[in-house]
Amino acid sequence: MTPSDEKLIQRIDSYLEDMFIGADPVLDANLANSRAAGLPPINVAANQGKFLHLLMRIAGAKHVLEIGTLGGYSTTWLARALPPGGRLISLEFSPEHAAVARQNLKAAGLEGVVDVRVGAAADSLQAMIGAGEGPFDFVFIDADKPGYVRYLELALQMSRPGTVIVGDNIVRNGAVLEENPESAMVRGIQAFNAAVARHPRLDSVGLALYKNTIDGMSISLVK
Ligand code: SAH
Ligand code: DHB
Ligand code: MG
């Protein structure tokens, strides 16, 4: 991409965000608190957050699983889409990130509907399967990329026909096009995309979406 292509995509993205997403002091505070706490700015973009929010409402999702909380920015978009009685469980490895997220979710008035669980996601998911949790109506996978294939398989064990599964960061500014990438992150995403695309229980699409660079999300419907 030339710098002028990039500038155009950025202008289009800002236009769409300004047009479709209103001012939101709660989400602004979430990002400010996360930045002040030293968390990396790797939350979804506002457009992506609203996209997830609308997908959840379109799916009528009431029981939601997120893998990778960070400061709870995507969590807030998702939790706001819950109907009365709905619940969201968000899995996070870092106790520091989880503490920031819990504070942010409390400030957003969402502490009663979100359960942030600390631990390695694969362990938390195994424990949930063992405890008979689920099925979930909607799953958002956004933690460490080498774990994605495993998270997909574990999430599928807590899914039903009609469950929607979304994976973040499936493009990585085109790094997924590399043939033998050195980055474990990129290799993890390539394996995830292939697993999603050929999975017998899933009907899926991959979408390129913009945030600082071109990234994307997979959207799958469990058959
Ligand atoms: N969903 C968030 C961004 C998540 S960033 C948003 O859009 O706002 C990825 C998060 O996954 C980080 O907070 C990181 O600490 C967490 N993570 C990394 N490895 C993990 C693991 N093995 N299990 C659970 N979470 C993990
Ligand atoms: C990274 C992780 C993410 O989930 C994301 O949306 C962007 C970047 C990262 O680890 O670099
Ligand atoms: Mg992400």
PDB file of C-alpha atoms and ligand atoms in Angstrom:
ATOM      1  CA  MET A   1       0.000   0.000   0.000  1.00  0.00           C
ATOM      2  CA  THR A   2       1.297   3.459  -0.828  1.00  0.00           C
ATOM      3  CA  PRO A   3       1.148   6.148   1.875  1.00  0.00           C
ATOM      4  CA  SER A   4      -1.646   7.832  -0.082  1.00  0.00           C
ATOM      5  CA  ASP A   5      -3.667   4.585  -0.146  1.00  0.00           C
ATOM      6  CA  GLU A   6      -3.199   4.329   3.586  1.00  0.00           C
ATOM      7  CA  LYS A   7      -4.276   7.908   4.107  1.00  0.00           C
ATOM      8  CA  LEU A   8      -7.403   7.316   2.053  1.00  0.00           C
ATOM      9  CA  ILE A   9      -8.338   4.208   4.057  1.00  0.00           C
ATOM     10  CA  GLN A  10      -7.769   6.172   7.262  1.00  0.00           C
ATOM     11  CA  ARG A  11      -9.995   9.017   6.068  1.00  0.00           C
ATOM     12  CA  ILE A  12     -12.706   6.565   5.050  1.00  0.00           C
ATOM     13  CA  ASP A  13     -12.490   4.834   8.420  1.00  0.00           C
ATOM     14  CA  SER A  14     -12.726   8.141  10.304  1.00  0.00           C
ATOM     15  CA  TYR A  15     -15.663   9.182   8.134  1.00  0.00           C
ATOM     16  CA  LEU A  16     -17.522   5.957   8.900  1.00  0.00           C
ATOM     17  CA  GLU A  17     -16.750   6.171  12.597  1.00  0.00           C
ATOM     18  CA  ASP A  18     -17.882   9.806  12.790  1.00  0.00           C
ATOM     19  CA  MET A  19     -21.019   9.017  10.782  1.00  0.00           C
ATOM     20  CA  PHE A  20     -22.176   5.891  12.588  1.00  0.00           C
ATOM     21  CA  ILE A  21     -20.758   6.001  16.119  1.00  0.00           C
ATOM     22  CA  GLY A  22     -21.646   8.745  18.568  1.00  0.00           C
ATOM     23  CA  ALA A  23     -19.547  10.225  21.342  1.00  0.00           C
ATOM     24  CA  ASP A  24     -19.225   7.767  24.196  1.00  0.00           C
ATOM     25  CA  PRO A  25     -17.628   9.045  27.424  1.00  0.00           C
ATOM     26  CA  VAL A  26     -17.706   5.578  29.016  1.00  0.00           C
ATOM     27  CA  LEU A  27     -15.705   3.995  26.198  1.00  0.00           C
ATOM     28  CA  ASP A  28     -13.369   7.018  26.091  1.00  0.00           C
ATOM     29  CA  ALA A  29     -12.735   6.588  29.830  1.00  0.00           C
ATOM     30  CA  ASN A  30     -12.128   2.866  29.312  1.00  0.00           C
ATOM     31  CA  LEU A  31      -9.340   3.594  26.841  1.00  0.00           C
ATOM     32  CA  ALA A  32      -7.895   6.433  28.931  1.00  0.00           C
ATOM     33  CA  ASN A  33      -7.758   4.226  32.047  1.00  0.00           C
ATOM     34  CA  SER A  34      -6.240   1.349  30.093  1.00  0.00           C
ATOM     35  CA  ARG A  35      -3.581   3.622  28.616  1.00  0.00           C
ATOM     36  CA  ALA A  36      -2.821   5.141  32.043  1.00  0.00           C
ATOM     37  CA  ALA A  37      -2.403   1.624  33.453  1.00  0.00           C
ATOM     38  CA  GLY A  38       0.144   0.834  30.747  1.00  0.00           C
ATOM     39  CA  LEU A  39      -1.978  -1.657  28.791  1.00  0.00           C
ATOM     40  CA  PRO A  40      -1.069  -1.978  25.095  1.00  0.00           C
ATOM     41  CA  PRO A  41      -3.532  -0.243  22.707  1.00  0.00           C
ATOM     42  CA  ILE A  42      -4.605  -3.462  20.995  1.00  0.00           C
ATOM     43  CA  ASN A  43      -8.332  -3.219  21.698  1.00  0.00           C
ATOM     44  CA  VAL A  44     -10.716  -3.464  18.758  1.00  0.00           C
ATOM     45  CA  ALA A  45     -11.534  -0.200  16.957  1.00  0.00           C
ATOM     46  CA  ALA A  46     -14.865   1.526  17.679  1.00  0.00           C
ATOM     47  CA  ASN A  47     -16.242   0.400  14.311  1.00  0.00           C
ATOM     48  CA  GLN A  48     -15.246  -3.176  15.087  1.00  0.00           C
ATOM     49  CA  GLY A  49     -16.747  -2.946  18.576  1.00  0.00           C
ATOM     50  CA  LYS A  50     -20.058  -1.742  17.194  1.00  0.00           C
ATOM     51  CA  PHE A  51     -19.917  -4.462  14.552  1.00  0.00           C
ATOM     52  CA  LEU A  52     -19.565  -7.106  17.285  1.00  0.00           C
ATOM     53  CA  HIS A  53     -22.322  -5.436  19.293  1.00  0.00           C
ATOM     54  CA  LEU A  54     -24.747  -5.536  16.363  1.00  0.00           C
ATOM     55  CA  LEU A  55     -23.799  -9.118  15.446  1.00  0.00           C
ATOM     56  CA  MET A  56     -24.679 -10.153  18.980  1.00  0.00           C
ATOM     57  CA  ARG A  57     -28.052  -8.435  18.817  1.00  0.00           C
ATOM     58  CA  ILE A  58     -28.767  -9.863  15.359  1.00  0.00           C
ATOM     59  CA  ALA A  59     -27.991 -13.320  16.745  1.00  0.00           C
ATOM     60  CA  GLY A  60     -30.133 -12.676  19.839  1.00  0.00           C
ATOM     61  CA  ALA A  61     -27.159 -13.732  21.970  1.00  0.00           C
ATOM     62  CA  LYS A  62     -27.787 -14.029  25.712  1.00  0.00           C
ATOM     63  CA  HIS A  63     -24.837 -16.151  26.860  1.00  0.00           C
ATOM     64  CA  VAL A  64     -21.536 -14.863  25.596  1.00  0.00           C
ATOM     65  CA  LEU A  65     -17.917 -15.970  25.888  1.00  0.00           C
ATOM     66  CA  GLU A  66     -14.929 -13.696  25.221  1.00  0.00           C
ATOM     67  CA  ILE A  67     -11.362 -14.982  25.150  1.00  0.00           C
ATOM     68  CA  GLY A  68      -8.920 -12.087  25.771  1.00  0.00           C
ATOM     69  CA  THR A  69     -10.267  -9.217  27.918  1.00  0.00           C
ATOM     70  CA  LEU A  70      -7.423  -6.659  28.057  1.00  0.00           C
ATOM     71  CA  GLY A  71      -9.029  -3.521  29.626  1.00  0.00           C
ATOM     72  CA  GLY A  72     -12.561  -4.579  28.751  1.00  0.00           C
ATOM     73  CA  TYR A  73     -13.104  -2.366  25.710  1.00  0.00           C
ATOM     74  CA  SER A  74     -14.561  -5.041  23.405  1.00  0.00           C
ATOM     75  CA  THR A  75     -16.170  -6.530  26.523  1.00  0.00           C
ATOM     76  CA  THR A  76     -18.112  -3.282  27.006  1.00  0.00           C
ATOM     77  CA  TRP A  77     -19.405  -3.269  23.418  1.00  0.00           C
ATOM     78  CA  LEU A  78     -20.462  -6.917  23.808  1.00  0.00           C
ATOM     79  CA  ALA A  79     -21.983  -6.626  27.292  1.00  0.00           C
ATOM     80  CA  ARG A  80     -24.099  -3.661  26.200  1.00  0.00           C
ATOM     81  CA  ALA A  81     -25.722  -5.926  23.613  1.00  0.00           C
ATOM     82  CA  LEU A  82     -26.961  -8.405  26.224  1.00  0.00           C
ATOM     83  CA  PRO A  83     -30.705  -8.684  26.820  1.00  0.00           C
ATOM     84  CA  PRO A  84     -32.054  -8.660  30.409  1.00  0.00           C
ATOM     85  CA  GLY A  85     -30.775 -11.764  32.183  1.00  0.00           C
ATOM     86  CA  GLY A  86     -27.849 -12.112  29.768  1.00  0.00           C
ATOM     87  CA  ARG A  87     -24.327 -12.960  30.929  1.00  0.00           C
ATOM     88  CA  LEU A  88     -20.842 -12.564  29.528  1.00  0.00           C
ATOM     89  CA  ILE A  89     -17.780 -14.517  30.665  1.00  0.00           C
ATOM     90  CA  SER A  90     -14.443 -13.005  29.620  1.00  0.00           C
ATOM     91  CA  LEU A  91     -11.179 -14.943  30.005  1.00  0.00           C
ATOM     92  CA  GLU A  92      -7.893 -13.147  30.667  1.00  0.00           C
ATOM     93  CA  PHE A  93      -4.423 -14.444  31.498  1.00  0.00           C
ATOM     94  CA  SER A  94      -3.047 -11.291  33.099  1.00  0.00           C
ATOM     95  CA  PRO A  95      -4.316 -10.396  36.608  1.00  0.00           C
ATOM     96  CA  GLU A  96      -3.238  -6.798  35.925  1.00  0.00           C
ATOM     97  CA  HIS A  97      -5.301  -6.570  32.757  1.00  0.00           C
ATOM     98  CA  ALA A  98      -8.246  -8.211  34.513  1.00  0.00           C
ATOM     99  CA  ALA A  99      -8.067  -5.674  37.357  1.00  0.00           C
ATOM    100  CA  VAL A 100      -8.183  -2.757  34.913  1.00  0.00           C
ATOM    101  CA  ALA A 101     -11.052  -4.409  33.035  1.00  0.00           C
ATOM    102  CA  ARG A 102     -13.080  -4.984  36.196  1.00  0.00           C
ATOM    103  CA  GLN A 103     -12.640  -1.345  37.175  1.00  0.00           C
ATOM    104  CA  ASN A 104     -13.693  -0.188  33.711  1.00  0.00           C
ATOM    105  CA  LEU A 105     -16.694  -2.526  33.635  1.00  0.00           C
ATOM    106  CA  LYS A 106     -17.786  -1.320  37.058  1.00  0.00           C
ATOM    107  CA  ALA A 107     -17.596   2.284  35.864  1.00  0.00           C
ATOM    108  CA  ALA A 108     -19.691   1.257  32.860  1.00  0.00           C
ATOM    109  CA  GLY A 109     -22.366  -0.234  35.148  1.00  0.00           C
ATOM    110  CA  LEU A 110     -21.700  -3.705  33.753  1.00  0.00           C
ATOM    111  CA  GLU A 111     -20.160  -5.461  36.759  1.00  0.00           C
ATOM    112  CA  GLY A 112     -23.357  -7.425  37.361  1.00  0.00           C
ATOM    113  CA  VAL A 113     -23.433  -9.001  33.899  1.00  0.00           C
ATOM    114  CA  VAL A 114     -19.741  -9.636  33.177  1.00  0.00           C
ATOM    115  CA  ASP A 115     -17.584 -12.263  34.846  1.00  0.00           C
ATOM    116  CA  VAL A 116     -13.842 -11.732  34.183  1.00  0.00           C
ATOM    117  CA  ARG A 117     -11.954 -14.966  34.915  1.00  0.00           C
ATOM    118  CA  VAL A 118      -8.182 -14.952  35.326  1.00  0.00           C
ATOM    119  CA  GLY A 119      -6.051 -17.788  33.964  1.00  0.00           C
ATOM    120  CA  ALA A 120      -4.667 -19.295  30.786  1.00  0.00           C
ATOM    121  CA  ALA A 121      -7.676 -19.484  28.476  1.00  0.00           C
ATOM    122  CA  ALA A 122      -7.150 -23.153  27.565  1.00  0.00           C
ATOM    123  CA  ASP A 123      -7.250 -24.087  31.275  1.00  0.00           C
ATOM    124  CA  SER A 124     -10.303 -21.918  31.954  1.00  0.00           C
ATOM    125  CA  LEU A 125     -12.107 -23.381  28.933  1.00  0.00           C
ATOM    126  CA  GLN A 126     -11.294 -26.957  30.014  1.00  0.00           C
ATOM    127  CA  ALA A 127     -12.606 -26.202  33.498  1.00  0.00           C
ATOM    128  CA  MET A 128     -15.780 -24.731  32.025  1.00  0.00           C
ATOM    129  CA  ILE A 129     -16.335 -27.797  29.837  1.00  0.00           C
ATOM    130  CA  GLY A 130     -15.750 -30.009  32.889  1.00  0.00           C
ATOM    131  CA  ALA A 131     -18.317 -27.998  34.848  1.00  0.00           C
ATOM    132  CA  GLY A 132     -20.887 -28.334  32.073  1.00  0.00           C
ATOM    133  CA  GLU A 133     -20.984 -24.606  31.265  1.00  0.00           C
ATOM    134  CA  GLY A 134     -22.554 -23.453  28.033  1.00  0.00           C
ATOM    135  CA  PRO A 135     -23.800 -23.631  25.415  1.00  0.00           C
ATOM    136  CA  PHE A 136     -22.835 -20.099  24.465  1.00  0.00           C
ATOM    137  CA  ASP A 137     -24.715 -18.155  21.828  1.00  0.00           C
ATOM    138  CA  PHE A 138     -21.761 -16.004  20.810  1.00  0.00           C
ATOM    139  CA  VAL A 139     -17.986 -16.402  21.189  1.00  0.00           C
ATOM    140  CA  PHE A 140     -15.306 -13.772  20.512  1.00  0.00           C
ATOM    141  CA  ILE A 141     -11.736 -15.122  20.230  1.00  0.00           C
ATOM    142  CA  ASP A 142      -9.123 -12.390  20.751  1.00  0.00           C
ATOM    143  CA  ALA A 143      -6.319 -13.701  23.038  1.00  0.00           C
ATOM    144  CA  ASP A 144      -2.836 -15.000  22.129  1.00  0.00           C
ATOM    145  CA  LYS A 145      -2.817 -15.986  18.459  1.00  0.00           C
ATOM    146  CA  PRO A 146      -0.927 -19.322  18.756  1.00  0.00           C
ATOM    147  CA  GLY A 147      -3.777 -20.498  21.006  1.00  0.00           C
ATOM    148  CA  TYR A 148      -6.584 -19.694  18.557  1.00  0.00           C
ATOM    149  CA  VAL A 149      -7.016 -23.188  17.038  1.00  0.00           C
ATOM    150  CA  ARG A 150      -7.229 -24.719  20.499  1.00  0.00           C
ATOM    151  CA  TYR A 151      -9.683 -22.050  21.675  1.00  0.00           C
ATOM    152  CA  LEU A 152     -11.828 -22.730  18.628  1.00  0.00           C
ATOM    153  CA  GLU A 153     -11.970 -26.459  19.394  1.00  0.00           C
ATOM    154  CA  LEU A 154     -12.746 -25.869  23.062  1.00  0.00           C
ATOM    155  CA  ALA A 155     -15.351 -23.201  22.270  1.00  0.00           C
ATOM    156  CA  LEU A 156     -17.019 -25.622  19.862  1.00  0.00           C
ATOM    157  CA  GLN A 157     -17.494 -28.029  22.786  1.00  0.00           C
ATOM    158  CA  MET A 158     -19.626 -25.310  24.395  1.00  0.00           C
ATOM    159  CA  SER A 159     -21.523 -24.386  21.243  1.00  0.00           C
ATOM    160  CA  ARG A 160     -24.848 -25.403  19.694  1.00  0.00           C
ATOM    161  CA  PRO A 161     -26.163 -25.153  16.156  1.00  0.00           C
ATOM    162  CA  GLY A 162     -26.602 -21.402  15.642  1.00  0.00           C
ATOM    163  CA  THR A 163     -23.734 -20.289  17.882  1.00  0.00           C
ATOM    164  CA  VAL A 164     -21.758 -17.441  16.296  1.00  0.00           C
ATOM    165  CA  ILE A 165     -17.959 -17.561  16.650  1.00  0.00           C
ATOM    166  CA  VAL A 166     -15.850 -14.521  15.724  1.00  0.00           C
ATOM    167  CA  GLY A 167     -12.040 -14.492  15.509  1.00  0.00           C
ATOM    168  CA  ASP A 168     -10.089 -11.211  15.601  1.00  0.00           C
ATOM    169  CA  ASN A 169      -6.855 -10.274  13.812  1.00  0.00           C
ATOM    170  CA  ILE A 170      -7.056 -12.706  10.914  1.00  0.00           C
ATOM    171  CA  VAL A 171      -5.187 -10.492   8.408  1.00  0.00           C
ATOM    172  CA  ARG A 172      -2.386  -8.740  10.325  1.00  0.00           C
ATOM    173  CA  ASN A 173      -1.747  -6.129   7.635  1.00  0.00           C
ATOM    174  CA  GLY A 174      -1.244  -8.854   5.057  1.00  0.00           C
ATOM    175  CA  ALA A 175       1.283 -10.879   7.081  1.00  0.00           C
ATOM    176  CA  VAL A 176      -1.060 -13.866   6.630  1.00  0.00           C
ATOM    177  CA  LEU A 177      -0.034 -13.886   2.964  1.00  0.00           C
ATOM    178  CA  GLU A 178       3.557 -14.872   3.869  1.00  0.00           C
ATOM    179  CA  GLU A 179       4.493 -18.429   2.988  1.00  0.00           C
ATOM    180  CA  ASN A 180       6.655 -19.399   5.939  1.00  0.00           C
ATOM    181  CA  PRO A 181       6.305 -16.597   8.460  1.00  0.00           C
ATOM    182  CA  GLU A 182       8.736 -16.465  11.361  1.00  0.00           C
ATOM    183  CA  SER A 183       6.191 -14.903  13.663  1.00  0.00           C
ATOM    184  CA  ALA A 184       4.405 -17.438  15.865  1.00  0.00           C
ATOM    185  CA  MET A 185       1.520 -14.998  15.960  1.00  0.00           C
ATOM    186  CA  VAL A 186       1.131 -15.039  12.185  1.00  0.00           C
ATOM    187  CA  ARG A 187       1.532 -18.816  12.030  1.00  0.00           C
ATOM    188  CA  GLY A 188      -1.172 -19.142  14.664  1.00  0.00           C
ATOM    189  CA  ILE A 189      -3.530 -16.988  12.632  1.00  0.00           C
ATOM    190  CA  GLN A 190      -2.816 -18.915   9.432  1.00  0.00           C
ATOM    191  CA  ALA A 191      -3.593 -22.179  11.211  1.00  0.00           C
ATOM    192  CA  PHE A 192      -6.760 -20.658  12.656  1.00  0.00           C
ATOM    193  CA  ASN A 193      -7.980 -19.399   9.284  1.00  0.00           C
ATOM    194  CA  ALA A 194      -7.398 -22.808   7.716  1.00  0.00           C
ATOM    195  CA  ALA A 195      -9.116 -24.576  10.617  1.00  0.00           C
ATOM    196  CA  VAL A 196     -12.127 -22.270  10.450  1.00  0.00           C
ATOM    197  CA  ALA A 197     -12.379 -22.424   6.670  1.00  0.00           C
ATOM    198  CA  ARG A 198     -12.387 -26.220   6.435  1.00  0.00           C
ATOM    199  CA  HIS A 199     -14.224 -27.022   9.674  1.00  0.00           C
ATOM    200  CA  PRO A 200     -17.121 -29.423   9.075  1.00  0.00           C
ATOM    201  CA  ARG A 201     -19.205 -27.788  11.818  1.00  0.00           C
ATOM    202  CA  LEU A 202     -18.782 -24.206  10.584  1.00  0.00           C
ATOM    203  CA  ASP A 203     -20.031 -21.958   7.803  1.00  0.00           C
ATOM    204  CA  SER A 204     -17.620 -19.020   7.732  1.00  0.00           C
ATOM    205  CA  VAL A 205     -16.468 -15.825   6.084  1.00  0.00           C
ATOM    206  CA  GLY A 206     -13.282 -13.782   6.548  1.00  0.00           C
ATOM    207  CA  LEU A 207     -13.566 -10.004   6.404  1.00  0.00           C
ATOM    208  CA  ALA A 208     -10.794  -7.420   6.117  1.00  0.00           C
ATOM    209  CA  LEU A 209     -11.392  -4.574   8.566  1.00  0.00           C
ATOM    210  CA  TYR A 210      -9.385  -1.493   9.302  1.00  0.00           C
ATOM    211  CA  LYS A 211      -7.644  -0.521  12.542  1.00  0.00           C
ATOM    212  CA  ASN A 212      -4.409   1.470  12.125  1.00  0.00           C
ATOM    213  CA  THR A 213      -3.529  -1.170   9.538  1.00  0.00           C
ATOM    214  CA  ILE A 214      -5.654  -3.661   7.652  1.00  0.00           C
ATOM    215  CA  ASP A 215      -6.693  -6.519   9.878  1.00  0.00           C
ATOM    216  CA  GLY A 216      -9.866  -8.555   9.932  1.00  0.00           C
ATOM    217  CA  MET A 217     -12.298 -10.922  11.575  1.00  0.00           C
ATOM    218  CA  SER A 218     -13.679 -14.348  10.767  1.00  0.00           C
ATOM    219  CA  ILE A 219     -17.369 -14.920  11.374  1.00  0.00           C
ATOM    220  CA  SER A 220     -18.631 -18.450  11.713  1.00  0.00           C
ATOM    221  CA  LEU A 221     -22.035 -19.991  12.241  1.00  0.00           C
ATOM    222  CA  VAL A 222     -22.072 -23.384  13.949  1.00  0.00           C
ATOM    223  CA  LYS A 223     -24.094 -25.883  11.900  1.00  0.00           C
TER     224      LYS A 223
HETATM  225  N1  SAH B   1     -10.552  -8.140  23.397  1.00  0.00           N
HETATM  226  C1  SAH B   1      -9.762  -6.985  23.812  1.00  0.00           C
HETATM  227  C2  SAH B   1      -8.322  -7.116  23.381  1.00  0.00           C
HETATM  228  C3  SAH B   1      -7.632  -8.365  23.865  1.00  0.00           C
HETATM  229  S1  SAH B   1      -5.862  -8.253  23.653  1.00  0.00           S
HETATM  230  C4  SAH B   1     -10.357  -5.718  23.191  1.00  0.00           C
HETATM  231  O1  SAH B   1     -10.575  -5.714  21.978  1.00  0.00           O
HETATM  232  O2  SAH B   1     -10.591  -4.750  23.917  1.00  0.00           O
HETATM  233  C5  SAH B   1      -5.404  -9.874  24.055  1.00  0.00           C
HETATM  234  C6  SAH B   1      -5.520 -10.221  25.532  1.00  0.00           C
HETATM  235  O3  SAH B   1      -5.311 -11.636  25.638  1.00  0.00           O
HETATM  236  C7  SAH B   1      -4.446  -9.556  26.405  1.00  0.00           C
HETATM  237  O4  SAH B   1      -5.046  -8.896  27.493  1.00  0.00           O
HETATM  238  C8  SAH B   1      -3.600 -10.730  26.902  1.00  0.00           C
HETATM  239  O5  SAH B   1      -3.128 -10.587  28.240  1.00  0.00           O
HETATM  240  C9  SAH B   1      -4.602 -11.887  26.831  1.00  0.00           C
HETATM  241  N2  SAH B   1      -3.969 -13.203  26.753  1.00  0.00           N
HETATM  242  C10 SAH B   1      -2.755 -13.540  26.243  1.00  0.00           C
HETATM  243  N3  SAH B   1      -2.522 -14.838  26.384  1.00  0.00           N
HETATM  244  C11 SAH B   1      -3.611 -15.367  26.994  1.00  0.00           C
HETATM  245  C12 SAH B   1      -3.971 -16.679  27.428  1.00  0.00           C
HETATM  246  N4  SAH B   1      -3.178 -17.719  27.245  1.00  0.00           N
HETATM  247  N5  SAH B   1      -5.171 -16.841  28.019  1.00  0.00           N
HETATM  248  C13 SAH B   1      -6.017 -15.792  28.199  1.00  0.00           C
HETATM  249  N6  SAH B   1      -5.719 -14.541  27.815  1.00  0.00           N
HETATM  250  C14 SAH B   1      -4.534 -14.324  27.224  1.00  0.00           C
HETATM  251  C1  DHB B   2      -2.344  -7.760  19.004  1.00  0.00           C
HETATM  252  C2  DHB B   2      -3.382  -8.484  19.561  1.00  0.00           C
HETATM  253  C3  DHB B   2      -4.680  -8.172  19.252  1.00  0.00           C
HETATM  254  O1  DHB B   2      -5.716  -8.870  19.756  1.00  0.00           O
HETATM  255  C4  DHB B   2      -4.969  -7.126  18.396  1.00  0.00           C
HETATM  256  O2  DHB B   2      -6.275  -6.851  18.129  1.00  0.00           O
HETATM  257  C5  DHB B   2      -3.934  -6.393  17.850  1.00  0.00           C
HETATM  258  C6  DHB B   2      -2.622  -6.715  18.167  1.00  0.00           C
HETATM  259  C7  DHB B   2      -0.940  -8.097  19.339  1.00  0.00           C
HETATM  260  O3  DHB B   2      -0.755  -8.953  20.203  1.00  0.00           O
HETATM  261  O4  DHB B   2      -0.067  -7.502  18.750  1.00  0.00           O
HETATM  262 MG    MG B   3      -7.562  -8.420  18.671  1.00  0.00          MG
END
